[in-house]
Amino acid sequence: GQQLNQSPQSMFIQEGEDVSMNCTSSSIFNTWLWYKQDPGEGPVLLIALYKAGELTSNGRLTAQFGITRKDSFLNISASIPSDVGIYFCAGPVTSYDKVIFGPGTSLSVIP
Amino acid sequence: SQTIHQWPATLVQPVGSPLSLECTVEGTSNPNLYWYRQAAGRGLQLLFYSVGIGQISSEVPQNLSASRPQDRQFILSSKKLLLSDSGFYLCAWAYRGGETQYFGPGTRLLVL
Protein backbone atom coordinates (compact mmCIF):
# COMPACT_ATOMS: atom_id res chain seq x y z
CA GLY A 1 0.00 0.00 0.00
CA GLN A 2 0.92 3.65 -0.05
CA GLN A 3 3.54 4.68 2.44
CA LEU A 4 5.37 7.89 3.27
CA ASN A 5 8.93 8.12 4.53
CA GLN A 6 10.40 11.12 6.29
CA SER A 7 13.99 12.06 6.92
CA PRO A 8 15.69 12.78 9.12
CA GLN A 9 13.88 10.96 11.91
CA SER A 10 15.09 13.55 14.42
CA MET A 11 17.13 16.73 14.45
CA PHE A 12 18.93 18.68 17.14
CA ILE A 13 19.89 22.16 16.01
CA GLN A 14 21.06 25.45 17.45
CA GLU A 15 18.67 28.36 17.61
CA GLY A 16 19.07 30.50 14.50
CA GLU A 17 20.02 27.62 12.20
CA ASP A 18 18.06 26.69 9.11
CA VAL A 19 16.29 23.31 8.95
CA SER A 20 15.54 21.05 6.01
CA MET A 21 13.47 17.90 6.03
CA ASN A 22 11.86 15.80 3.35
CA CYS A 23 9.14 13.33 2.66
CA THR A 24 9.18 10.64 -0.01
CA SER A 25 6.74 8.13 -1.41
CA SER A 26 6.87 5.22 -3.82
CA SER A 27 3.62 6.43 -5.39
CA ILE A 28 2.38 9.71 -6.79
CA PHE A 29 0.46 12.21 -4.70
CA ASN A 30 -1.67 15.06 -6.02
CA THR A 31 -1.58 16.96 -2.74
CA TRP A 32 1.06 17.27 -0.06
CA LEU A 33 0.29 18.48 3.45
CA TRP A 34 2.71 19.49 6.18
CA TYR A 35 1.61 19.44 9.82
CA LYS A 36 3.33 20.40 13.05
CA GLN A 37 2.55 18.81 16.40
CA ASP A 38 3.55 20.70 19.52
CA PRO A 39 4.29 18.48 22.52
CA GLY A 40 1.07 17.18 24.06
CA GLU A 41 -1.22 18.69 21.44
CA GLY A 42 -2.91 17.72 18.18
CA PRO A 43 -1.19 18.36 14.84
CA VAL A 44 -1.85 21.66 13.10
CA LEU A 45 -1.70 22.21 9.35
CA LEU A 46 1.24 24.38 8.28
CA ILE A 47 1.23 24.29 4.49
CA ALA A 48 -0.76 22.57 1.75
CA LEU A 49 0.67 22.01 -1.75
CA TYR A 50 -1.50 21.21 -4.75
CA LYS A 51 0.70 21.41 -7.84
CA ALA A 52 3.93 19.73 -8.90
CA GLY A 53 6.82 22.17 -8.57
CA GLU A 54 4.82 24.50 -6.35
CA LEU A 55 6.79 26.46 -3.76
CA THR A 56 4.75 27.90 -0.88
CA SER A 57 5.81 29.94 2.12
CA ASN A 58 4.22 30.55 5.50
CA GLY A 59 6.37 32.96 7.46
CA ARG A 60 9.75 31.30 8.05
CA LEU A 61 8.47 28.03 6.58
CA THR A 62 8.82 27.10 2.92
CA ALA A 63 7.55 23.88 1.38
CA GLN A 64 7.93 22.48 -2.11
CA PHE A 65 5.93 19.95 -4.08
CA GLY A 66 8.49 17.78 -5.88
CA ILE A 67 8.45 17.65 -9.68
CA THR A 68 8.12 13.86 -9.68
CA ARG A 69 5.08 14.18 -7.34
CA LYS A 70 6.71 11.54 -5.18
CA ASP A 71 8.38 13.88 -2.72
CA SER A 72 8.06 17.12 -0.81
CA PHE A 73 10.41 19.29 1.21
CA LEU A 74 9.98 21.58 4.19
CA ASN A 75 12.49 24.23 5.17
CA ILE A 76 12.49 26.37 8.30
CA SER A 77 14.72 29.42 8.34
CA ALA A 78 16.29 30.98 11.43
CA SER A 79 14.86 28.42 13.87
CA ILE A 80 13.52 29.54 17.25
CA PRO A 81 12.68 27.52 20.38
CA SER A 82 8.95 27.40 19.56
CA ASP A 83 9.76 25.44 16.39
CA VAL A 84 10.24 22.39 18.62
CA GLY A 85 7.84 19.59 17.80
CA ILE A 86 7.13 16.80 15.36
CA TYR A 87 6.65 17.63 11.70
CA PHE A 88 4.47 15.29 9.66
CA CYS A 89 3.96 15.12 5.94
CA ALA A 90 0.71 13.71 4.67
CA GLY A 91 -1.11 12.98 1.47
CA PRO A 92 -4.61 11.86 0.53
CA VAL A 93 -5.27 8.37 -0.71
CA THR A 94 -7.34 7.96 -3.86
CA SER A 95 -10.74 8.33 -2.26
CA TYR A 96 -9.83 11.56 -0.44
CA ASP A 97 -11.72 10.22 2.55
CA LYS A 98 -8.42 9.18 4.08
CA VAL A 99 -5.01 10.72 4.44
CA ILE A 100 -1.81 8.87 5.20
CA PHE A 101 0.84 10.41 7.42
CA GLY A 102 4.56 9.99 7.43
CA PRO A 103 6.31 8.82 10.62
CA GLY A 104 7.37 12.38 11.44
CA THR A 105 10.57 14.34 11.95
CA SER A 106 11.20 15.35 15.54
CA LEU A 107 12.86 18.76 15.85
CA SER A 108 14.68 19.99 18.94
CA VAL A 109 16.07 23.52 19.09
CA ILE A 110 18.88 24.30 21.51
CA PRO A 111 18.74 27.91 22.76
CA SER B 1 -15.74 28.97 12.86
CA GLN B 2 -15.28 25.28 13.42
CA THR B 3 -14.03 23.76 16.64
CA ILE B 4 -13.33 20.21 17.72
CA HIS B 5 -13.47 19.00 21.31
CA GLN B 6 -12.21 15.85 22.95
CA TRP B 7 -12.73 14.59 26.46
CA PRO B 8 -11.45 13.64 28.79
CA ALA B 9 -8.05 15.25 28.32
CA THR B 10 -6.31 12.56 30.36
CA LEU B 11 -7.43 9.21 31.67
CA VAL B 12 -5.86 6.53 33.83
CA GLN B 13 -7.67 3.20 33.70
CA PRO B 14 -6.96 -0.31 35.03
CA VAL B 15 -6.49 -3.22 32.67
CA GLY B 16 -9.81 -4.88 31.87
CA SER B 17 -11.93 -1.77 32.46
CA PRO B 18 -14.17 -0.25 29.75
CA LEU B 19 -13.35 2.88 27.80
CA SER B 20 -15.34 5.67 26.21
CA LEU B 21 -13.68 8.67 24.57
CA GLU B 22 -15.80 11.35 23.01
CA CYS B 23 -15.17 13.77 20.18
CA THR B 24 -17.54 16.50 19.01
CA VAL B 25 -17.29 19.03 16.21
CA GLU B 26 -19.02 22.41 16.09
CA GLY B 27 -19.59 24.81 13.24
CA THR B 28 -19.88 22.39 10.34
CA SER B 29 -22.22 19.70 9.03
CA ASN B 30 -21.63 16.24 7.54
CA PRO B 31 -17.93 16.13 8.35
CA ASN B 32 -15.71 13.12 7.86
CA LEU B 33 -14.49 12.04 11.30
CA TYR B 34 -11.35 10.14 12.25
CA TRP B 35 -9.77 8.45 15.28
CA TYR B 36 -6.00 8.11 15.43
CA ARG B 37 -3.68 6.67 18.04
CA GLN B 38 -0.18 7.93 18.61
CA ALA B 39 2.25 5.86 20.65
CA ALA B 40 5.38 7.31 22.25
CA GLY B 41 4.89 10.70 20.56
CA ARG B 42 5.60 9.40 17.08
CA GLY B 43 3.47 8.30 14.13
CA LEU B 44 -0.28 8.60 13.68
CA GLN B 45 -2.08 5.29 13.34
CA LEU B 46 -5.54 5.61 11.78
CA LEU B 47 -7.99 3.50 13.80
CA PHE B 48 -11.42 4.37 12.43
CA TYR B 49 -13.04 6.84 10.10
CA SER B 50 -16.64 7.77 9.35
CA VAL B 51 -18.26 9.50 6.41
CA GLY B 52 -21.73 9.65 7.97
CA ILE B 53 -23.97 8.72 10.88
CA GLY B 54 -23.68 5.03 11.65
CA GLN B 55 -20.99 4.52 8.97
CA ILE B 56 -17.73 3.31 10.47
CA SER B 57 -14.66 1.98 8.65
CA SER B 58 -12.09 0.11 10.70
CA GLU B 59 -8.48 0.33 9.66
CA VAL B 60 -6.82 -1.91 12.20
CA PRO B 61 -8.49 -4.88 13.89
CA GLN B 62 -7.99 -4.56 17.60
CA ASN B 63 -9.56 -4.16 20.98
CA LEU B 64 -11.40 -0.96 20.11
CA SER B 65 -14.64 0.06 18.41
CA ALA B 66 -16.11 3.34 17.22
CA SER B 67 -19.60 4.73 16.84
CA ARG B 68 -21.14 7.84 15.35
CA PRO B 69 -24.54 8.31 16.94
CA GLN B 70 -24.93 11.89 15.72
CA ASP B 71 -23.57 13.84 12.77
CA ARG B 72 -20.90 15.65 14.76
CA GLN B 73 -20.20 13.11 17.49
CA PHE B 74 -17.64 10.33 17.29
CA ILE B 75 -17.05 7.90 20.14
CA LEU B 76 -14.17 5.48 20.67
CA SER B 77 -14.88 2.55 22.97
CA SER B 78 -13.48 -0.61 24.43
CA LYS B 79 -15.12 -3.28 26.56
CA LYS B 80 -11.85 -4.36 28.19
CA LEU B 81 -8.70 -2.28 28.03
CA LEU B 82 -5.29 -3.83 27.46
CA LEU B 83 -1.93 -2.42 28.52
CA SER B 84 -1.15 -1.91 24.83
CA ASP B 85 -4.12 0.47 24.51
CA SER B 86 -2.12 3.19 26.28
CA GLY B 87 -1.35 6.14 24.06
CA PHE B 88 -2.43 9.53 22.81
CA TYR B 89 -5.78 9.42 21.01
CA LEU B 90 -6.55 12.08 18.47
CA CYS B 91 -9.84 12.87 16.80
CA ALA B 92 -9.92 14.80 13.53
CA TRP B 93 -12.51 16.11 11.11
CA ALA B 94 -12.45 17.06 7.44
CA TYR B 95 -14.89 18.52 4.97
CA ARG B 96 -16.53 15.83 2.84
CA GLY B 97 -14.16 15.28 -0.11
CA GLY B 98 -11.50 17.51 1.43
CA GLU B 99 -7.99 16.32 2.17
CA THR B 100 -7.14 18.66 5.03
CA GLN B 101 -7.82 17.21 8.46
CA TYR B 102 -8.26 19.33 11.58
CA PHE B 103 -7.25 17.73 14.83
CA GLY B 104 -8.61 17.94 18.34
CA PRO B 105 -6.45 18.44 21.43
CA GLY B 106 -6.18 14.71 22.11
CA THR B 107 -6.79 12.37 25.04
CA ARG B 108 -3.86 10.81 26.84
CA LEU B 109 -4.77 7.31 28.05
CA LEU B 110 -2.67 5.33 30.47
CA VAL B 111 -3.69 1.75 31.16
CA LEU B 112 -2.17 0.26 34.31
PDB file of N, CA, C and O in Angstrom, chain A residues 18-19 45-48 55-63 74-80 82-83 87:
ATOM      1  N   ASP A  18      19.111  27.081  10.041  1.00  0.00           N
ATOM      2  CA  ASP A  18      18.060  26.685   9.111  1.00  0.00           C
ATOM      3  C   ASP A  18      17.856  25.168   9.182  1.00  0.00           C
ATOM      4  O   ASP A  18      18.784  24.416   9.511  1.00  0.00           O
ATOM      5  N   VAL A  19      16.650  24.729   8.866  1.00  0.00           N
ATOM      6  CA  VAL A  19      16.286  23.308   8.953  1.00  0.00           C
ATOM      7  C   VAL A  19      15.734  22.847   7.609  1.00  0.00           C
ATOM      8  O   VAL A  19      14.973  23.582   6.972  1.00  0.00           O
ATOM      9  N   LEU A  45      -2.149  22.071  10.736  1.00  0.00           N
ATOM     10  CA  LEU A  45      -1.701  22.213   9.345  1.00  0.00           C
ATOM     11  C   LEU A  45      -0.835  23.454   9.193  1.00  0.00           C
ATOM     12  O   LEU A  45      -1.205  24.551   9.616  1.00  0.00           O
ATOM     13  N   LEU A  46       0.339  23.269   8.555  1.00  0.00           N
ATOM     14  CA  LEU A  46       1.236  24.377   8.282  1.00  0.00           C
ATOM     15  C   LEU A  46       1.091  24.878   6.844  1.00  0.00           C
ATOM     16  O   LEU A  46       0.929  26.064   6.589  1.00  0.00           O
ATOM     17  N   ILE A  47       1.214  23.941   5.915  1.00  0.00           N
ATOM     18  CA  ILE A  47       1.230  24.288   4.493  1.00  0.00           C
ATOM     19  C   ILE A  47       0.578  23.161   3.708  1.00  0.00           C
ATOM     20  O   ILE A  47       0.790  21.990   4.014  1.00  0.00           O
ATOM     21  N   ALA A  48      -0.175  23.532   2.679  1.00  0.00           N
ATOM     22  CA  ALA A  48      -0.758  22.574   1.746  1.00  0.00           C
ATOM     23  C   ALA A  48      -0.236  22.894   0.348  1.00  0.00           C
ATOM     24  O   ALA A  48      -0.166  24.055  -0.046  1.00  0.00           O
ATOM     25  N   LEU A  55       6.001  26.024  -4.908  1.00  0.00           N
ATOM     26  CA  LEU A  55       6.790  26.458  -3.759  1.00  0.00           C
ATOM     27  C   LEU A  55       5.915  27.420  -2.961  1.00  0.00           C
ATOM     28  O   LEU A  55       5.463  28.431  -3.493  1.00  0.00           O
ATOM     29  N   THR A  56       5.657  27.084  -1.700  1.00  0.00           N
ATOM     30  CA  THR A  56       4.752  27.900  -0.885  1.00  0.00           C
ATOM     31  C   THR A  56       5.402  28.245   0.435  1.00  0.00           C
ATOM     32  O   THR A  56       6.043  27.394   1.053  1.00  0.00           O
ATOM     33  N   SER A  57       5.226  29.481   0.863  1.00  0.00           N
ATOM     34  CA  SER A  57       5.808  29.939   2.124  1.00  0.00           C
ATOM     35  C   SER A  57       4.730  30.321   3.116  1.00  0.00           C
ATOM     36  O   SER A  57       3.640  30.761   2.746  1.00  0.00           O
ATOM     37  N   ASN A  58       5.079  30.140   4.389  1.00  0.00           N
ATOM     38  CA  ASN A  58       4.222  30.548   5.496  1.00  0.00           C
ATOM     39  C   ASN A  58       5.155  31.070   6.577  1.00  0.00           C
ATOM     40  O   ASN A  58       5.654  30.325   7.407  1.00  0.00           O
ATOM     41  N   GLY A  59       5.419  32.378   6.524  1.00  0.00           N
ATOM     42  CA  GLY A  59       6.373  32.961   7.456  1.00  0.00           C
ATOM     43  C   GLY A  59       7.769  32.441   7.182  1.00  0.00           C
ATOM     44  O   GLY A  59       8.278  32.531   6.067  1.00  0.00           O
ATOM     45  N   ARG A  60       8.390  31.843   8.216  1.00  0.00           N
ATOM     46  CA  ARG A  60       9.745  31.301   8.051  1.00  0.00           C
ATOM     47  C   ARG A  60       9.745  29.902   7.437  1.00  0.00           C
ATOM     48  O   ARG A  60      10.802  29.306   7.240  1.00  0.00           O
ATOM     49  N   LEU A  61       8.587  29.368   7.140  1.00  0.00           N
ATOM     50  CA  LEU A  61       8.471  28.032   6.581  1.00  0.00           C
ATOM     51  C   LEU A  61       8.287  28.106   5.068  1.00  0.00           C
ATOM     52  O   LEU A  61       7.527  28.942   4.572  1.00  0.00           O
ATOM     53  N   THR A  62       8.974  27.227   4.364  1.00  0.00           N
ATOM     54  CA  THR A  62       8.817  27.100   2.921  1.00  0.00           C
ATOM     55  C   THR A  62       8.708  25.629   2.589  1.00  0.00           C
ATOM     56  O   THR A  62       9.517  24.824   3.058  1.00  0.00           O
ATOM     57  N   ALA A  63       7.728  25.281   1.777  1.00  0.00           N
ATOM     58  CA  ALA A  63       7.550  23.885   1.380  1.00  0.00           C
ATOM     59  C   ALA A  63       7.479  23.800  -0.137  1.00  0.00           C
ATOM     60  O   ALA A  63       7.023  24.736  -0.801  1.00  0.00           O
ATOM     61  N   LEU A  74      10.355  20.498   3.294  1.00  0.00           N
ATOM     62  CA  LEU A  74       9.985  21.584   4.187  1.00  0.00           C
ATOM     63  C   LEU A  74      11.254  22.205   4.745  1.00  0.00           C
ATOM     64  O   LEU A  74      12.129  21.494   5.243  1.00  0.00           O
ATOM     65  N   ASN A  75      11.349  23.504   4.626  1.00  0.00           N
ATOM     66  CA  ASN A  75      12.486  24.232   5.171  1.00  0.00           C
ATOM     67  C   ASN A  75      11.996  25.243   6.197  1.00  0.00           C
ATOM     68  O   ASN A  75      10.955  25.886   6.015  1.00  0.00           O
ATOM     69  N   ILE A  76      12.766  25.374   7.273  1.00  0.00           N
ATOM     70  CA  ILE A  76      12.489  26.372   8.297  1.00  0.00           C
ATOM     71  C   ILE A  76      13.731  27.245   8.398  1.00  0.00           C
ATOM     72  O   ILE A  76      14.844  26.735   8.600  1.00  0.00           O
ATOM     73  N   SER A  77      13.566  28.518   8.260  1.00  0.00           N
ATOM     74  CA  SER A  77      14.721  29.421   8.340  1.00  0.00           C
ATOM     75  C   SER A  77      14.804  30.050   9.729  1.00  0.00           C
ATOM     76  O   SER A  77      13.787  30.270  10.390  1.00  0.00           O
ATOM     77  N   ALA A  78      16.027  30.282  10.159  1.00  0.00           N
ATOM     78  CA  ALA A  78      16.290  30.976  11.430  1.00  0.00           C
ATOM     79  C   ALA A  78      15.453  30.390  12.562  1.00  0.00           C
ATOM     80  O   ALA A  78      14.602  31.073  13.143  1.00  0.00           O
ATOM     81  N   SER A  79      15.688  29.134  12.889  1.00  0.00           N
ATOM     82  CA  SER A  79      14.864  28.422  13.866  1.00  0.00           C
ATOM     83  C   SER A  79      14.849  29.121  15.226  1.00  0.00           C
ATOM     84  O   SER A  79      15.822  29.772  15.639  1.00  0.00           O
ATOM     85  N   ILE A  80      13.717  28.981  15.920  1.00  0.00           N
ATOM     86  CA  ILE A  80      13.523  29.536  17.253  1.00  0.00           C
ATOM     87  C   ILE A  80      13.001  28.429  18.161  1.00  0.00           C
ATOM     88  O   ILE A  80      12.541  27.388  17.668  1.00  0.00           O
ATOM     89  N   SER A  82      10.331  27.858  19.757  1.00  0.00           N
ATOM     90  CA  SER A  82       8.948  27.401  19.562  1.00  0.00           C
ATOM     91  C   SER A  82       8.769  26.543  18.310  1.00  0.00           C
ATOM     92  O   SER A  82       7.677  26.020  18.069  1.00  0.00           O
ATOM     93  N   ASP A  83       9.823  26.358  17.536  1.00  0.00           N
ATOM     94  CA  ASP A  83       9.763  25.437  16.387  1.00  0.00           C
ATOM     95  C   ASP A  83       9.851  23.983  16.833  1.00  0.00           C
ATOM     96  O   ASP A  83       9.640  23.073  16.021  1.00  0.00           O
ATOM     97  N   TYR A  87       7.155  17.176  12.988  1.00  0.00           N
ATOM     98  CA  TYR A  87       6.651  17.630  11.696  1.00  0.00           C
ATOM     99  C   TYR A  87       6.249  16.412  10.874  1.00  0.00           C
ATOM    100  O   TYR A  87       7.038  15.498  10.665  1.00  0.00           O
TER     101      TYR A  87
END
